[in-house]
Coordinates of C-alpha atoms and ligand atoms in Angstrom, one line a residue:
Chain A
X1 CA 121.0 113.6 115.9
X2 CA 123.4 110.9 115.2
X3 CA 126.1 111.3 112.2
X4 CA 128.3 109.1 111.3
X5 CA 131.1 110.0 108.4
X6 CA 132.6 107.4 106.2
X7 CA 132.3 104.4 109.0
X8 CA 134.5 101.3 107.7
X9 CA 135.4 98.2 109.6
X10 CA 137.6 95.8 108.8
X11 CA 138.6 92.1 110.7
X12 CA 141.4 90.5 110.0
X13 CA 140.1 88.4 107.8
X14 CA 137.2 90.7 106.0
X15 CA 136.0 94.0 105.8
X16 CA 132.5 94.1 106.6
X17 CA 131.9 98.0 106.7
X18 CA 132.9 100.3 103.1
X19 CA 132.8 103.7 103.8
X20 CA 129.0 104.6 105.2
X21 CA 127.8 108.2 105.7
X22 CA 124.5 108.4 107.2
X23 CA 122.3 111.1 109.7
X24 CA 119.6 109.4 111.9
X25 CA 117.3 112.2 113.6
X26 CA 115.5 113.1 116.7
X27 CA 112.2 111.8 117.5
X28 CA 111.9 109.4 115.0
X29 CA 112.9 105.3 114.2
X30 CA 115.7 105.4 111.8
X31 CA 116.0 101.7 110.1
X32 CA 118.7 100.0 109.1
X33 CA 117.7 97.3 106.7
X34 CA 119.6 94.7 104.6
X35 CA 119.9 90.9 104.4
X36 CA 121.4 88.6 106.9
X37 CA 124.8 89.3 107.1
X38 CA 125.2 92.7 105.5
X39 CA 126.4 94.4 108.5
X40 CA 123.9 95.9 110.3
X41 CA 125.1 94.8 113.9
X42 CA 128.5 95.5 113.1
X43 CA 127.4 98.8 112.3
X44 CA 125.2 99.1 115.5
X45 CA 128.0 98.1 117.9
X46 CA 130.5 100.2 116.6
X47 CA 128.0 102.7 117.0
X48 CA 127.6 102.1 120.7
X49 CA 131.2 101.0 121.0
X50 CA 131.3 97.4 121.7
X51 CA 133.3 97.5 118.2
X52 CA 136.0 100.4 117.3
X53 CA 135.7 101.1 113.6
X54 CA 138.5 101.0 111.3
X55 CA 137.9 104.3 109.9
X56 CA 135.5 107.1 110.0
X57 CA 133.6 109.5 112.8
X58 CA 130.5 109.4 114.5
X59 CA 128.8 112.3 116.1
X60 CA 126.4 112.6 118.7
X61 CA 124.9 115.9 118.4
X62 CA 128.6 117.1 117.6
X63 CA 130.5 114.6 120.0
X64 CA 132.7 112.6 118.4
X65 CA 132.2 109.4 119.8
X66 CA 135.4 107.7 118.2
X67 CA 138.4 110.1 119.4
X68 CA 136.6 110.0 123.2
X69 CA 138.8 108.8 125.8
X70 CA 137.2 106.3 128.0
X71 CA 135.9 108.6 130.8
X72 CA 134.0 110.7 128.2
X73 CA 132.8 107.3 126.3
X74 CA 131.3 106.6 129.8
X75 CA 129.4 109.5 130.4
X76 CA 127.9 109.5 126.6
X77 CA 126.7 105.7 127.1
X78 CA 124.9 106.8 130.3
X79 CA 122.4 108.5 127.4
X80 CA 121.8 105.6 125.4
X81 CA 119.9 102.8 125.5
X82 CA 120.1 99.6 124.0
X83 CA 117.8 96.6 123.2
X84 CA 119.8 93.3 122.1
X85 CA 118.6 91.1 119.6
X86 CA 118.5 88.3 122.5
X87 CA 116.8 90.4 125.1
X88 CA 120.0 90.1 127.7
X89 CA 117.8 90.8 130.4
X90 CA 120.2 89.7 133.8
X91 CA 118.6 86.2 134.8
X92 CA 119.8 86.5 138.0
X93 CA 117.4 89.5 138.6
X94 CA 113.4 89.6 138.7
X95 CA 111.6 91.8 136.0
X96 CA 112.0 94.7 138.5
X97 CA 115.2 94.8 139.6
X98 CA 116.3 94.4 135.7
X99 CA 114.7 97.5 135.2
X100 CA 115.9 99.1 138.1
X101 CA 119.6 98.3 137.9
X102 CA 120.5 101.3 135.6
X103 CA 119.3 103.4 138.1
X104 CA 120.2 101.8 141.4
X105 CA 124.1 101.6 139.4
X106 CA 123.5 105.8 138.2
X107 CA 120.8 107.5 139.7
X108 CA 121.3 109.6 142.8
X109 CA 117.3 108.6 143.6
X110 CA 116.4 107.3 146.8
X111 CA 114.9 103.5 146.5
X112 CA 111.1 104.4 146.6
X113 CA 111.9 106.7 143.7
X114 CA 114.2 104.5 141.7
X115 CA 111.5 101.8 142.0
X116 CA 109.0 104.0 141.5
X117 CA 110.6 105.0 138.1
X118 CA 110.7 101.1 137.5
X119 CA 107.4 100.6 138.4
X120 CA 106.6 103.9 135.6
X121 CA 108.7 102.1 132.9
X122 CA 107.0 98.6 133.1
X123 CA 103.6 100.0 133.7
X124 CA 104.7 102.0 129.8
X125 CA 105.2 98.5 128.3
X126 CA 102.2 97.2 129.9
X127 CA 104.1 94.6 132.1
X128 CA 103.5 95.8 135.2
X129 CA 101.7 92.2 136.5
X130 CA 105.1 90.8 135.7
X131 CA 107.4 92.5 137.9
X132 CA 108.2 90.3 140.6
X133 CA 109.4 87.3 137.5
X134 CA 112.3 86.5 136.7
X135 CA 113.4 86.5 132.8
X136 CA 113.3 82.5 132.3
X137 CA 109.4 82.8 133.2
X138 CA 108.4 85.7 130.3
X139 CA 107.6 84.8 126.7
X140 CA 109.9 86.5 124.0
X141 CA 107.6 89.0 123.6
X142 CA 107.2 90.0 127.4
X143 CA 111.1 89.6 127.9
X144 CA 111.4 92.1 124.8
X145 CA 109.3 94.3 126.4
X146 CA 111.2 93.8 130.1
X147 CA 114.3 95.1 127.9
X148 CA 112.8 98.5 126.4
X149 CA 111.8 99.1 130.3
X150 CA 115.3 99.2 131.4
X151 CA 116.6 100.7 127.9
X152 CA 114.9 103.2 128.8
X153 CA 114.7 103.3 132.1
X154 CA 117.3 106.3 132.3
X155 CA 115.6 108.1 129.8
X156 CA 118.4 107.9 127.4
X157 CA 118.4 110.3 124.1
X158 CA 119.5 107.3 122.1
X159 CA 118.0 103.7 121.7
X160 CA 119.3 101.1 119.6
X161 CA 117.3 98.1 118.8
X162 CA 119.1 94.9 117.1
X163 CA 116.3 93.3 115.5
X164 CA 113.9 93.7 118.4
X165 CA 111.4 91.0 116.4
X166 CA 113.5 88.7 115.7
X167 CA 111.8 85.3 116.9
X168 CA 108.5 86.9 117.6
X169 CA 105.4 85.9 115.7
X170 CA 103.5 88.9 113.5
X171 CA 100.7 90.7 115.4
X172 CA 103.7 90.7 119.2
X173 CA 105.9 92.1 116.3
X174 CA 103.6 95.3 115.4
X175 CA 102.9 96.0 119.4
X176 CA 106.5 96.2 120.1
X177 CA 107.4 98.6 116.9
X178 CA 104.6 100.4 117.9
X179 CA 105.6 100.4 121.8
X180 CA 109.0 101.6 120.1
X181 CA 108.0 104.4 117.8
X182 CA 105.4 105.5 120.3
X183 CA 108.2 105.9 123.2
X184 CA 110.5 107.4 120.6
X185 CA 108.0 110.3 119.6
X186 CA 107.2 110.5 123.6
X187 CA 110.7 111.4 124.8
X188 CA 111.7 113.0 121.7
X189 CA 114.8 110.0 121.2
X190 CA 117.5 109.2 118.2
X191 CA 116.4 105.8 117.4
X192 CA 118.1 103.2 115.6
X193 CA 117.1 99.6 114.8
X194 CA 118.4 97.0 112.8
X195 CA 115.7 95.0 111.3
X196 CA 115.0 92.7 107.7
X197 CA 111.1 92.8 108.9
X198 CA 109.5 94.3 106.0
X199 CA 106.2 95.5 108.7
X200 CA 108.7 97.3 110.2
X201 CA 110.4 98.8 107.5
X202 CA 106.6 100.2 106.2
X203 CA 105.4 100.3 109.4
X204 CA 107.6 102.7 111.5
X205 CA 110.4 103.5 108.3
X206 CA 110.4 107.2 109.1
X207 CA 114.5 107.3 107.9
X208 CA 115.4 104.0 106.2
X209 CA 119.0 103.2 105.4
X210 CA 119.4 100.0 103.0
X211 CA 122.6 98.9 103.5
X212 CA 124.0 95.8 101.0
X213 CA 127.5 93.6 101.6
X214 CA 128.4 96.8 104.0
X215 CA 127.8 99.6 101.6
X216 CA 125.1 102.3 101.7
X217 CA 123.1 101.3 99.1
X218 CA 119.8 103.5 99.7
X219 CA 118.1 106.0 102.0
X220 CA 115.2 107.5 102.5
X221 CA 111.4 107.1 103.8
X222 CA 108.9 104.1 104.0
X223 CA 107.1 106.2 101.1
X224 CA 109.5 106.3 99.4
X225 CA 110.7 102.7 99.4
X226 CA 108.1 101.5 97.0
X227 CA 108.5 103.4 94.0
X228 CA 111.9 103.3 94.2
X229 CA 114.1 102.3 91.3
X230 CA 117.4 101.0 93.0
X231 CA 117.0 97.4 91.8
X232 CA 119.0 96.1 94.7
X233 CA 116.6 97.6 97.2
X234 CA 113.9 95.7 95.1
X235 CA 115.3 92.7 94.5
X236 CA 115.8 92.8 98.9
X237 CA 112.1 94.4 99.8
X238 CA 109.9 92.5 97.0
X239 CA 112.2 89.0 97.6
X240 CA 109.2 86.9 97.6
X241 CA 106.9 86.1 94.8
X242 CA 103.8 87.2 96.2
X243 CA 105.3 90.3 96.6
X244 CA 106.8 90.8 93.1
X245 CA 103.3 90.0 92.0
X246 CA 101.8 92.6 94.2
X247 CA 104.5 95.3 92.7
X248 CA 103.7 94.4 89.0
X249 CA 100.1 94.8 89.6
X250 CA 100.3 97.3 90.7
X251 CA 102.4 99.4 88.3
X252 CA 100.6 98.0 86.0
X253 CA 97.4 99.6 87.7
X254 CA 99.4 102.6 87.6
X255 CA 99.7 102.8 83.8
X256 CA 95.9 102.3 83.1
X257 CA 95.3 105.6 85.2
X258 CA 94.5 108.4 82.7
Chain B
X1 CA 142.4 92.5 133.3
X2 CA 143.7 95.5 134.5
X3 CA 139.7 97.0 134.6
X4 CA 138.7 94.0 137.2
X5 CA 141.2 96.4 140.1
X6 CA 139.6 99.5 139.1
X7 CA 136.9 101.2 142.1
X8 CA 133.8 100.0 141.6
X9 CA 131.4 102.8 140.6
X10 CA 128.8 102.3 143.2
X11 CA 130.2 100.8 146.9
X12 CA 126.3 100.0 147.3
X13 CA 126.1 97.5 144.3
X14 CA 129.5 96.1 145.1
X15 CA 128.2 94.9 148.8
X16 CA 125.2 93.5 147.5
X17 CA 127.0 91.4 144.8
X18 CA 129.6 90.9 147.4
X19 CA 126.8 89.2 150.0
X20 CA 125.7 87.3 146.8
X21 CA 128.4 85.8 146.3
X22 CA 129.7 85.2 149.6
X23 CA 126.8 83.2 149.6
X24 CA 126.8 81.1 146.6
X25 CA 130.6 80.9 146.6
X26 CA 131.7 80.0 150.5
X27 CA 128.0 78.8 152.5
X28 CA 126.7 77.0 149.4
X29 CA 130.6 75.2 149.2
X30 CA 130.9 74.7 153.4
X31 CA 128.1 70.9 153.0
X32 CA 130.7 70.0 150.5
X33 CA 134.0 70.7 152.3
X34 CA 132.7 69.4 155.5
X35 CA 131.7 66.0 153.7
X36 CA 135.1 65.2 152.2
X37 CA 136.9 66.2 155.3
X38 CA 135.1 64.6 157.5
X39 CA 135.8 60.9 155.3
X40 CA 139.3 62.1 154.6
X41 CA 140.3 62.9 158.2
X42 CA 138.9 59.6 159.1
X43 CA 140.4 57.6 156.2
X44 CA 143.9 59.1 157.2
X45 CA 143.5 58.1 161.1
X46 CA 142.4 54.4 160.1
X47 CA 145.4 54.2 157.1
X48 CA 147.9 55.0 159.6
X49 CA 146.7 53.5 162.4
X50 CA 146.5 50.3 160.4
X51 CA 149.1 50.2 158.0
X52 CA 152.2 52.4 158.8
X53 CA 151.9 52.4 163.0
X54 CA 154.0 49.1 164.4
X55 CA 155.0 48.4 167.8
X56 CA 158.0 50.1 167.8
X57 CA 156.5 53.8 167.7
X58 CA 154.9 55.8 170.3
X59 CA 151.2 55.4 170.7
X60 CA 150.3 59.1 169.4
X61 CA 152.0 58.3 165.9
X62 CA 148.4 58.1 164.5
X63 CA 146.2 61.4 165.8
X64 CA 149.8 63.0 165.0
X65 CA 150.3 62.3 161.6
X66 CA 146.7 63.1 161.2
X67 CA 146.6 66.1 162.3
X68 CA 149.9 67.7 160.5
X69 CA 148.5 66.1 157.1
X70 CA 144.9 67.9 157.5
X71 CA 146.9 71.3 158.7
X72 CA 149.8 70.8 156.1
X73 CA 148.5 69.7 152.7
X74 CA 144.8 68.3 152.7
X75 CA 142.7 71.2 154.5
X76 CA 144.3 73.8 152.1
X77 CA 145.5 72.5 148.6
X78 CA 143.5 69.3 148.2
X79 CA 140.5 71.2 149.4
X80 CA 141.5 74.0 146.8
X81 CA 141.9 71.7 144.9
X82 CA 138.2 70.5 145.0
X83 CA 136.8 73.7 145.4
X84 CA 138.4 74.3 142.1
X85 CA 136.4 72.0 140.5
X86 CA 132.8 73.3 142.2
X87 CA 133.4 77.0 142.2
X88 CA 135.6 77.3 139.1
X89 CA 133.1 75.8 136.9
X90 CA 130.6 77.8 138.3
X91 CA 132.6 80.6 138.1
X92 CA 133.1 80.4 134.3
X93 CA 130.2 78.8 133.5
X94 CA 128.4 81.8 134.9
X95 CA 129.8 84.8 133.4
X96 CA 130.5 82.7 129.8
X97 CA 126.8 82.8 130.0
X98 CA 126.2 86.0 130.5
X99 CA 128.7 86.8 127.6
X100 CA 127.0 85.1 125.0
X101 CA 123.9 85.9 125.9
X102 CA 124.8 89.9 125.6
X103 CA 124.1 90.6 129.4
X104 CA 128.3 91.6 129.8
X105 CA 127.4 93.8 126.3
X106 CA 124.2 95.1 128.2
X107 CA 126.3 96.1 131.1
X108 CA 129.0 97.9 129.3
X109 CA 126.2 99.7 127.0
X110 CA 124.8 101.5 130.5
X111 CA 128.7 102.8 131.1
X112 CA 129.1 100.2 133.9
X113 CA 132.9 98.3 134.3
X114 CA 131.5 95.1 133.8
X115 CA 135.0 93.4 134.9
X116 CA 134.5 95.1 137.5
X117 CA 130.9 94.5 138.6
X118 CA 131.6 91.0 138.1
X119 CA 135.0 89.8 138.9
X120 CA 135.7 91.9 141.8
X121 CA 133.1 90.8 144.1
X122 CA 133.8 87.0 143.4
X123 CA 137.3 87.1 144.4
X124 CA 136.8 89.3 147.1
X125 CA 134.3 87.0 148.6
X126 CA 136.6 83.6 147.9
X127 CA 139.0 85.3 149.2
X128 CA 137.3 86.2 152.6
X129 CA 135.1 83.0 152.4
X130 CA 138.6 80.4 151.7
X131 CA 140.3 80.9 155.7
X132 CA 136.5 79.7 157.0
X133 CA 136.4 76.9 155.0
X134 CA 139.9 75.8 155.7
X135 CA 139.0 76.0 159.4
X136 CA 136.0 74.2 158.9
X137 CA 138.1 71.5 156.9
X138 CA 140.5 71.0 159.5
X139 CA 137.6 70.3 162.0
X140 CA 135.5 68.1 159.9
X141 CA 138.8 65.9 159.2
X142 CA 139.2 65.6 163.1
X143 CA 135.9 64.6 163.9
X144 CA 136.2 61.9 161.2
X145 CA 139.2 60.4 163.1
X146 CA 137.6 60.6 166.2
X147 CA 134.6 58.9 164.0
X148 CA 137.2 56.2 164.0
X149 CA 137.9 56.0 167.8
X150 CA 134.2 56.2 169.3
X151 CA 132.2 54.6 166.3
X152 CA 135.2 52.5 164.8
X153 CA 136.8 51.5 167.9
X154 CA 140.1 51.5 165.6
X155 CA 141.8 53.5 168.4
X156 CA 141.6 55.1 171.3
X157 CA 140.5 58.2 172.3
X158 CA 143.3 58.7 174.4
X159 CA 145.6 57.6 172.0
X160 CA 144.4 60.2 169.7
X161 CA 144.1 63.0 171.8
X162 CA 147.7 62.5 172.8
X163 CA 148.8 62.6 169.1
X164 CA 146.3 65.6 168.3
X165 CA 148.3 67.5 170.9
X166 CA 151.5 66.2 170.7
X167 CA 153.8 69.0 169.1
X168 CA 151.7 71.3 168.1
X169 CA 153.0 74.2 166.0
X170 CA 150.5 77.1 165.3
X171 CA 152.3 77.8 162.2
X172 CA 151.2 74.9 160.4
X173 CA 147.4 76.2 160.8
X174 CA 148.7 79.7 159.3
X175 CA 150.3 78.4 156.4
X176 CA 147.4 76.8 155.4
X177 CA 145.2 79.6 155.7
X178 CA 147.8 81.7 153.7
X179 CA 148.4 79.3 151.0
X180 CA 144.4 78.7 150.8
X181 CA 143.9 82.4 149.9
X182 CA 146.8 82.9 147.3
X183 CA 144.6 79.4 145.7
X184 CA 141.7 81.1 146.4
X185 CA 142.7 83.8 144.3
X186 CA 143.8 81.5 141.5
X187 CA 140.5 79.8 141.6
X188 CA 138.4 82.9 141.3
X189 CA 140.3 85.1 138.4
X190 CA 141.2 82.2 136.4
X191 CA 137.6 80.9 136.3
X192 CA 136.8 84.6 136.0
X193 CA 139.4 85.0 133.1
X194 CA 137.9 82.3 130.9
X195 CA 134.2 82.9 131.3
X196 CA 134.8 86.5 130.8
X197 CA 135.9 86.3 127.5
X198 CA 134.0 83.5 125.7
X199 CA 133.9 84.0 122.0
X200 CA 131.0 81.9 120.8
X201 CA 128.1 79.8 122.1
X202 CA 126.9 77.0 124.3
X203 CA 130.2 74.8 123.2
X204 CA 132.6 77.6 124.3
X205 CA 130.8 77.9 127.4
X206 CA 131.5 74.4 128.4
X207 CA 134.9 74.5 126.9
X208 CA 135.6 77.8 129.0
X209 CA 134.3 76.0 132.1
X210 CA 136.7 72.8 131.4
X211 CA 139.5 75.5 130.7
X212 CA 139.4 76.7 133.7
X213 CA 138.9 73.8 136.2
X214 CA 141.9 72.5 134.7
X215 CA 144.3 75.9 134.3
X216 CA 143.5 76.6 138.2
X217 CA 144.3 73.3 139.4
X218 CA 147.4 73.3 137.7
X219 CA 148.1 76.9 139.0
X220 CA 147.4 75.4 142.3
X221 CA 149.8 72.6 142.3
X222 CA 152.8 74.8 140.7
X223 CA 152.1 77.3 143.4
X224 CA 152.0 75.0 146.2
X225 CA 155.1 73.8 145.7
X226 CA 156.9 77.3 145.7
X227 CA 154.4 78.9 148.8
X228 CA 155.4 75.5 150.8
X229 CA 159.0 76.1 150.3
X230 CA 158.2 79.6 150.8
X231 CA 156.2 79.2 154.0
X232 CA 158.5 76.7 155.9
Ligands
ADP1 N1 133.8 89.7 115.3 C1 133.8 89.4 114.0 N2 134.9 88.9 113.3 C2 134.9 88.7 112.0 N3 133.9 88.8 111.2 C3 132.7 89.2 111.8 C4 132.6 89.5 113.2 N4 131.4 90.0 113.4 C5 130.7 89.9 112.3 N5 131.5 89.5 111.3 C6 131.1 89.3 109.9 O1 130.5 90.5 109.4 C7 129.4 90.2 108.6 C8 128.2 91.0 109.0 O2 127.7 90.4 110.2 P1 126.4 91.1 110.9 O3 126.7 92.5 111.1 O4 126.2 90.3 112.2 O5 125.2 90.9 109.9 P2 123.7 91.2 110.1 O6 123.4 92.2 109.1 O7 122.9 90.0 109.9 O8 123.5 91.8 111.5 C9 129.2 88.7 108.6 O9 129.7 88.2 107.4 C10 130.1 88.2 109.7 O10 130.7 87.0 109.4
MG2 MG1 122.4 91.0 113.2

């Protein structure tokens, strides 16, 4: 479990982050959802550490990750994972050696192991054919699924995903939540992943934190997020017409029930 | 910076991105060095032979004069010089690249010392690659001007050969090599510095690359003056 208590950033010129306490749990996608621009990778990278936050704690399983000295940071990021909104797969290296490099960089594996733990991880994300490519040759969606290989190819305890569908068309967008939420339940992982897809959010919302101009505005399940009442969280989820439509039909279907 | 010095985590991965870029720094750089030298060294032999020999001095004025300017200056900060321009924007352009597009991020997400990983090996293998390519410099320039005396016919042989040898201090060759890898240095963590840390996109990267083609070849002339003075 992941905890984070009263997380605030601040730049120079703007604070971005006010005050967020959240849990994200084992073994299932935890969401972060909000508009563009809210926050949500500012609050993923100071989760993972590529930003320090201004204020606040964050525990992993207990371990505070913010007053770690650098050795200790080390070892914890050697347990998670991380998929980047632009894949930042290594173009210099084919499919297989992306996925491999984790290991041949940690693992105390001989080769034929290490690339047989390789060989495991793309054969779970069905690229297997694709091993011997190198990353300008995959589509977005193969190079998407390249990265889960080696985010998880060191079977970390927590993934983070920064809008893994961004720039992917619908139906690659469902396989690779799926492929996400189904590796999560496998290995029993914290995930996290920052989306504004709203198949995602019903799709694989198991823990759904709505986060508006960097505050915690809502959380709670993808069952939840429809008959909510938070009129910021509707005004975000039923932006579009159609969709508004859809809502006011049905509650209006509602009310006719006896 | 001070994370580029630290031990790399695995010797293994450091040799192989050593070889790498032994490779695409120093062999893919020798076609180029041996190119310009080889025009330079016989421009030099047919400027002086032409305009600055006169009756009055000895016949070996030429391959001389030759000779010390390829050990002295051209073979080691001119070539530096160049090699600041090829490898440099390479250099910057490469990790820049990798910075925008996450894959330094990636790297520090798995707990590797990205500085590390990717600045160590590059001057490490400039650094080993820069006394070969000085050599090779050095030669190509004196095949040029002997280009000049069996193709050209501008002078001869002999007359060369005489000058070639005349004097010869083994000093000059050292101070070359010397100089070449403090500018060998320069070249590879200044480009380093500047792609490194790229703030930005596509723009910055080309802005990064400029940067630091122009911040090492400066570097390079300041220092040449001091290791010269130094040296002699
Ligand atoms: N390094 C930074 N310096 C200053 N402001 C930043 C920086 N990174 C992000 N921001 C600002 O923080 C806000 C949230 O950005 P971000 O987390 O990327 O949003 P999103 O929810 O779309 O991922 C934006 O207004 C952005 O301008
Ligand atoms: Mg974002």
């Amino acid at each position: 479990m992941i905890e984070i208590k009263s997380l605030s950033k601040e730049f120079p010129d703007k604070k971005v982050l006010h005050g967020i306490d959240c849990r994200f749990f084992d073994g299932k996608t935890n969401l972060i959802i909000g508009q563009s621009g809210s926050g949500k990778t500012v609050l993923m990278n100071c989760l993972v550490g590529l930003l320090e936050p201004t204020e606040g704690h964050i525990l992993y399983d207990g371990r505070n990750f913010v007053t770690m000295n650098k050795k200790e940071r080390t070892l914890l990021r050697r347990e998670m994972g991380m998929l980047f909104q632009g894949s930042a797969l290594f173009d210099s290296l084919s499919v297989l050696e992306n996925v491999m490099f984790p290991l041949d960089m940690f693992s105390p594996l001989s080769y034929k192991d290490r690339k047989k733990r390789a060989q495991e991880c793309l054969d779970r994300v069905n690229l297997i054919d694709a091993q011997l490519k190198y990353p300008a040759e995959l589509s977005g969606g193969m190079q998407k699924r390249a990265a889960i290989a080696r985010a998880i190819s060191m079977q970390p305890k927590y993934l983070f995903c920064d809008e893994p569908n961004s720039g992917l068309d619908p139906k690659t967008s469902l396989v690779i939540d799926k492929l996400i939420h189904e590796i999560t339940v496998e290995n029993n992982m914290t995930t996290i992943i920052n989306t504004h897809d709203m198949n995602s959010v019903m799709g694989i919302g198991e823990n759904i934190l709505y986060i508006y101009q960097g505050h915690k505005e809502w959380q709670g399940t993808s069952s939840e997020i429809l008959s909510s009442n938070n009129q910021r969280l509707n005004d975000f989820i039923f932006a579009s017409d159609f969709s508004k439509q859809l809502r006011k039909s049905f509650e209006e279907h509602e009310e006719h029930l006896p | 910076m001070g994370r580029t010095f630290q031990r790399p985590e695995r010797m293994r991965m450091f040799f192989k991105k050593y070889y790498s870029e032994i490779y695409q720094l120093g062999i893919n750089s020798i076609g180029i060095v041996l190119l310009i030298s080889f025009f330079i060294g016989a421009v030099i032999c047919i400027q002086i032979k032409i305009n600055v020999q006169s009756a009055w001095m000895p016949l070996w004025v030429s391959g001389f004069t030759t000779r010390e300017i390829l050990l002295l200056e051209f073979s080691s900060s001119i070539m530096c010089l160049i090699l600041a321009g090829k490898v440099g924007s390479n250099i910057a352009s490469e990790l820049g690249t990798m910075r925008v597009t996450q894959q330094i991020d990636a790297l520090e997400i798995m707990g590797v010392n990205s500085a590390s990983y990717l600045i160590l090996p590059k001057i490490a293998a400039l650094v080993t690659m820069i006394p070969f390519l000085v050599t090779f410099s050095v030669s190509a320039g004196m095949v040029g001007a002997y280009a000049t005396a069996y193709l050209g016919h501008i002078i001869t042989p002999a007359d060369l050969t005489a000058g070639m040898q005349h004097d010869f201090t083994q000093w000059y060759f050292w101070m070359g090599v010397i100089k070449s890898v403090f500018f060998a240095f320069i070249i590879a963590s200044v480009s380093s510095f500047y792609g490194y840390f790229v703030k930005g996109g596509s723009i910055e990267v080309g802005k990064a690359s400029t940067n630091a083609v122009v911040s090492s070849s400066v570097l390079i002339l300041f220092s040449d003056i001091f290791l010269t003075q130094i040296l002699s």
